[in-house]
XYZ file of C-alpha atoms in Angstrom:
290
model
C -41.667 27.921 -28.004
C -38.205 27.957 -25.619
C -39.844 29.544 -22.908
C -42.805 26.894 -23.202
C -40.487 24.336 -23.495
C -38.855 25.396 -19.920
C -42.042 25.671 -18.322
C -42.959 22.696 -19.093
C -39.848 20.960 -18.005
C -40.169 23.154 -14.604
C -43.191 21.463 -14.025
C -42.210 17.659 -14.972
C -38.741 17.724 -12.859
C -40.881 19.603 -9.781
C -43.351 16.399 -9.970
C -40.619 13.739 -10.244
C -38.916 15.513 -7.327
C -41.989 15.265 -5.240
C -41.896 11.481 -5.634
C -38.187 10.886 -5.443
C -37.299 12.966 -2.264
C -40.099 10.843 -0.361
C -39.365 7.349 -2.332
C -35.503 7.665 -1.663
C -35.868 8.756 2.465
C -38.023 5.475 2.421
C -35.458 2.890 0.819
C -32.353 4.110 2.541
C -34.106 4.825 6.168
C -36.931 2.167 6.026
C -36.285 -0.742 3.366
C -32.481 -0.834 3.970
C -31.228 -2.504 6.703
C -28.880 -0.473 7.839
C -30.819 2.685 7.381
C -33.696 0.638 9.557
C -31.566 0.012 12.200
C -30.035 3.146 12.435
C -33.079 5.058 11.950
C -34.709 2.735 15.138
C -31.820 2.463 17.167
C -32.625 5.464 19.451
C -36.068 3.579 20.624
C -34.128 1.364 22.418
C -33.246 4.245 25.345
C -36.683 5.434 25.480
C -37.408 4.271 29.249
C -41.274 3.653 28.955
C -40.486 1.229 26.034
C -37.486 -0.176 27.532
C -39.326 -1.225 30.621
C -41.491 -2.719 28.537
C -39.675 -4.395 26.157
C -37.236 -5.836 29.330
C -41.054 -7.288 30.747
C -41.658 -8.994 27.739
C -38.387 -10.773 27.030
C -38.154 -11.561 30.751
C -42.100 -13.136 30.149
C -40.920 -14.869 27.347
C -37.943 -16.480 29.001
C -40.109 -17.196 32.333
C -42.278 -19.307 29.761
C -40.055 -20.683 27.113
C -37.375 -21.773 29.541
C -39.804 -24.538 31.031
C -38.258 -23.599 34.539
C -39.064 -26.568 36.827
C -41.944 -25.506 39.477
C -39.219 -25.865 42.076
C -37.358 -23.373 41.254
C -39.236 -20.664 40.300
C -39.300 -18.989 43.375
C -35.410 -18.737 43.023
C -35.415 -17.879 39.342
C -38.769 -15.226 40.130
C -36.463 -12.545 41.879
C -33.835 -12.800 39.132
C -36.226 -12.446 36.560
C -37.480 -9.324 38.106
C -34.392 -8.028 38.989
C -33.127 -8.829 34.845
C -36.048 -6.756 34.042
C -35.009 -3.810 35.698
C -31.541 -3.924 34.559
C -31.675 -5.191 31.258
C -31.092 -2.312 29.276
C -27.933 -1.657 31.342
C -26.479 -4.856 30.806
C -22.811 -4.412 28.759
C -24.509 -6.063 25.685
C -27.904 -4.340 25.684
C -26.891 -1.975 22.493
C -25.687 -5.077 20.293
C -28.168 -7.107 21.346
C -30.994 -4.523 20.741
C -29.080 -3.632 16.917
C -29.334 -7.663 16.486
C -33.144 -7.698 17.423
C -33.408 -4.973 14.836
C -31.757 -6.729 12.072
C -33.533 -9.596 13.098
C -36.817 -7.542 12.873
C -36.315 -5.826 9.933
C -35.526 -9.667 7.664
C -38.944 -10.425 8.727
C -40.431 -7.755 8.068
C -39.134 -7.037 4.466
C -39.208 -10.921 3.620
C -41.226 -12.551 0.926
C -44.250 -13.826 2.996
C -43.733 -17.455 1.502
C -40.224 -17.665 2.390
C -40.793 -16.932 6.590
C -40.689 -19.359 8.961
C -44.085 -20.987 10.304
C -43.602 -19.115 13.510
C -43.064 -16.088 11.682
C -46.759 -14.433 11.334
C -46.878 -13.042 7.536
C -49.851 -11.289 7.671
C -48.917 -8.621 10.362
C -46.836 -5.480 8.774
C -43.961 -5.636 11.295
C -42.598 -8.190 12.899
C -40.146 -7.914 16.076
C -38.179 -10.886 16.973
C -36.652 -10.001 20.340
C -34.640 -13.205 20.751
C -31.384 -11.263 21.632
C -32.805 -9.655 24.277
C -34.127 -13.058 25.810
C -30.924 -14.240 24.984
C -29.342 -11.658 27.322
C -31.678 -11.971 30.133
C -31.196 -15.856 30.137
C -27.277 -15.496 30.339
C -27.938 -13.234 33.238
C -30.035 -15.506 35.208
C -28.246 -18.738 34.606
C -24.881 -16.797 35.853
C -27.244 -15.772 38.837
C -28.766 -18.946 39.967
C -26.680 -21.540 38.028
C -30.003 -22.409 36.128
C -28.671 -24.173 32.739
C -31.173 -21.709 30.678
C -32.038 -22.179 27.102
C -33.387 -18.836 25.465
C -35.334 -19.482 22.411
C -34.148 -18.691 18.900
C -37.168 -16.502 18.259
C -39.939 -14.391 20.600
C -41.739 -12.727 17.888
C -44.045 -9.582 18.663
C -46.575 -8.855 15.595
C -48.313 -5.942 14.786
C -50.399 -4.139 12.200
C -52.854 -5.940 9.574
C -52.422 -7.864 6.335
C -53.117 -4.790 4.145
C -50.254 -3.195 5.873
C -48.105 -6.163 4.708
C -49.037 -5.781 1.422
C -48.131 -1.770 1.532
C -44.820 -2.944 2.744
C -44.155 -5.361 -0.515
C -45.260 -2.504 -2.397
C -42.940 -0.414 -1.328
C -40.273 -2.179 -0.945
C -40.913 -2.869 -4.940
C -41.335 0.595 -6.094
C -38.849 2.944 -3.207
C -35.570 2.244 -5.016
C -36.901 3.651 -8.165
C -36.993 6.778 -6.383
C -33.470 7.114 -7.696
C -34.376 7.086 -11.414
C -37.040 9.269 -10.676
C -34.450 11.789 -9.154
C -32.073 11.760 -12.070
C -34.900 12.356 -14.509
C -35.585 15.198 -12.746
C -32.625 16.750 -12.798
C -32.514 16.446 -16.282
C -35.515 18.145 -16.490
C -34.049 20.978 -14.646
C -31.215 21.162 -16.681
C -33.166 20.992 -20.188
C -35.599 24.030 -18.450
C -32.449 26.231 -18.432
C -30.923 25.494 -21.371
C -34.549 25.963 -23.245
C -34.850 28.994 -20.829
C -34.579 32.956 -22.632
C -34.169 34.051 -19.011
C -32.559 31.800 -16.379
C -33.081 34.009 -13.470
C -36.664 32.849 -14.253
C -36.259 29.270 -14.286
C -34.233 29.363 -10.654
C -36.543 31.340 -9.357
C -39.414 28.813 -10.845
C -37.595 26.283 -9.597
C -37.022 27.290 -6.000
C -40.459 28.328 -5.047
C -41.666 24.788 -6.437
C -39.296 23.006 -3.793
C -40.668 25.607 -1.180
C -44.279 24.107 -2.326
C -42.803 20.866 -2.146
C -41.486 20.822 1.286
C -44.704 22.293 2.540
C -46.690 19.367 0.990
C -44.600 16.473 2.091
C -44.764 18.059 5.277
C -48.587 17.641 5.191
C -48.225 14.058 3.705
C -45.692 13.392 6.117
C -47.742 14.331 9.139
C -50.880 12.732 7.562
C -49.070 9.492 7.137
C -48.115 9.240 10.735
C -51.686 9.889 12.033
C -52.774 7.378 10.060
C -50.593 4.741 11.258
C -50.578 6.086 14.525
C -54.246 5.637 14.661
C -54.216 1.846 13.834
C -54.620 -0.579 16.560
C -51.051 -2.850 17.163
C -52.792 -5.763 19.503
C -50.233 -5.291 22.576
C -48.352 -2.755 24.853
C -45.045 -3.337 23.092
C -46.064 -3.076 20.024
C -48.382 0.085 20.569
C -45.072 1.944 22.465
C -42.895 0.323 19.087
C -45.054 1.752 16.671
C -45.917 5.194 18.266
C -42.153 6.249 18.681
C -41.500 4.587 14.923
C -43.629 7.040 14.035
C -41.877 9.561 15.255
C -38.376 8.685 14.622
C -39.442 8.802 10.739
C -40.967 12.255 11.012
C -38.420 13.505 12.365
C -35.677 11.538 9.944
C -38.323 13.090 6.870
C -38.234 16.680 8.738
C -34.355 16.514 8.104
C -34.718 16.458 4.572
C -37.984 18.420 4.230
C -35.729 21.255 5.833
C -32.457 21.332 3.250
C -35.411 20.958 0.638
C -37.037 24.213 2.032
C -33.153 25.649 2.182
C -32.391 24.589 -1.270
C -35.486 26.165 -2.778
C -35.374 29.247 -1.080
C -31.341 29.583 -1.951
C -32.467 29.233 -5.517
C -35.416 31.562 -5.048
C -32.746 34.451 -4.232
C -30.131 33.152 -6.400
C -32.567 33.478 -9.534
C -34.005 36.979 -8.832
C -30.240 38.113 -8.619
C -29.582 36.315 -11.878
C -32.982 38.134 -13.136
C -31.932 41.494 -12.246
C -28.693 40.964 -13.947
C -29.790 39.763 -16.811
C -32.671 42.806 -17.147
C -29.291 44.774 -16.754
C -27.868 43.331 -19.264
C -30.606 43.827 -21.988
C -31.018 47.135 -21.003
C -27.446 48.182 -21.974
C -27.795 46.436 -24.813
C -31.186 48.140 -26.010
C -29.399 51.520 -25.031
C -26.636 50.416 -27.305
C -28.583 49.352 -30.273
C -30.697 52.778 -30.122
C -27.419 54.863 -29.808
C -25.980 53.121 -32.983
């Protein structure tokens, strides 16, 4: 009965595991802000998308500054020239964190409390009013132009099922935390049930090696499958191709101590195994010498 008992609880803290890990790498990296932000930060000094993320804020500006016809053959060189330098510009990093932020409240908003401009049925939304914001300051202290940058260029992509994949998991990622507790106590009941420990470690550490190997799959399943949806525009296709990769990689990080941690506890419970075979064995010898 103890050793089914320990089985059992093997196998129910191995499948809350395989939730949690996943469920708590996508509410502190994705659904968090700060975790967003950090986790998306690095996109910003990827040169193909930062030559095309300078084009669109500088086309945005071009069109929502209402420049009078006049002057934009003045203001046209400027523009260009704010396009090639934007993401050298002293406030480029806080401005590109602030688009982020900015990004990410739309994004993880209740659809009915967004503003009209605001599209709710995309699955990301990137509002890079910051950046316009630091293009216009460059160009007005070029040419003297009083420029007005808008308070929001917003850049859509994905589909309204995608939104609604988003509310769901924004709803059900910080449970991943429960999930991971009540796993642990599954562990912990498997060795105390346990006749021999060495056993359970062992169990236990080649089910995290099976683990890591299948959110590796889902992990590189997930990103083809988002990588093969269509975003509408070249920002938004460059966004979404090197989001994709910034979470595998984040998702690798912990795949890998999960792979570390199982086969530690692989090794650690065949040593504990051996020593406890040890261990009944002298006490077998003593029992038949008595």
């Amino acid at each position: 009965m103890r050793t089914f008992v320990s089985a059992a609880a093997v196998l129910v803290g191995l499948l809350m595991a395989a939730v949690a890990v996943p469920a708590m790498w996508v509410d502190r990296n994705i659904v968090q802000e700060e975790g967003f932000v950090v986790l998306t930060a690095p996109l910003g000094k990827d040169p193909a998308f930062q030559q095309r993320l300078a084009t669109a804020a500088v086309d945005s500006l071009a069109s929502a500054a209402q420049i009078p016809e006049a002057l934009t053959e003045l203001a046209r060189p400027v523009l260009d020239s704010a396009a090639q330098s934007l993401t050298g510009l002293p406030g480029y990093s806080d401005a590109w964190a602030e688009t982020l932020r900015k990004s990410h409240r739309l994004t993880f908003a209740d659809p009915n409390t967004l503003p009209p401009e605001a599209d709710g049925g995309s699955s990301l939304t990137l509002d890079v009013a910051p950046l316009v914001g630091l293009v216009a300051k460059q160009v007005s202290d070029a040419t003297k132009l009083p420029l007005q940058a808008p308070g929001q260029v917003l850049i859509h992509m994905g589909q309204s099922n995608q939104r609604q994949l988003i509310a769901q998991v924004t709803a059900f990622a910080p449970m991943g935390y429960a999930v991971a507790v009540g796993a642990g106590i599954a562990f912990v009941l498997a060795l105390v049930a346990a006749r021999r420990r060495g056993t359970v470690l062992a169990g236990i550490g080649v089910g995290l090696l099976v683990l890591a190997g299948l959110w590796k799959l889902g992990s590189d399943l997930a990103g083809a499958a988002v990588a093969g949806t269509s975003s509408g525009n070249d920002v938004a296709e460059l966004f979404k191709n090197e989001f994709v990769a910034a979470c595998s990689a984040g998702f690798g990080q912990w795949i890998v101590v999960a792979a570390v941690a199982g086969a530690a506890l692989l090794v650690v419970g065949i040593a504990v195994g051996v020593a406890e075979g040890r261990s009944r064995g002298k006490s077998n010898t003593g029992s038949m010498g008595a």
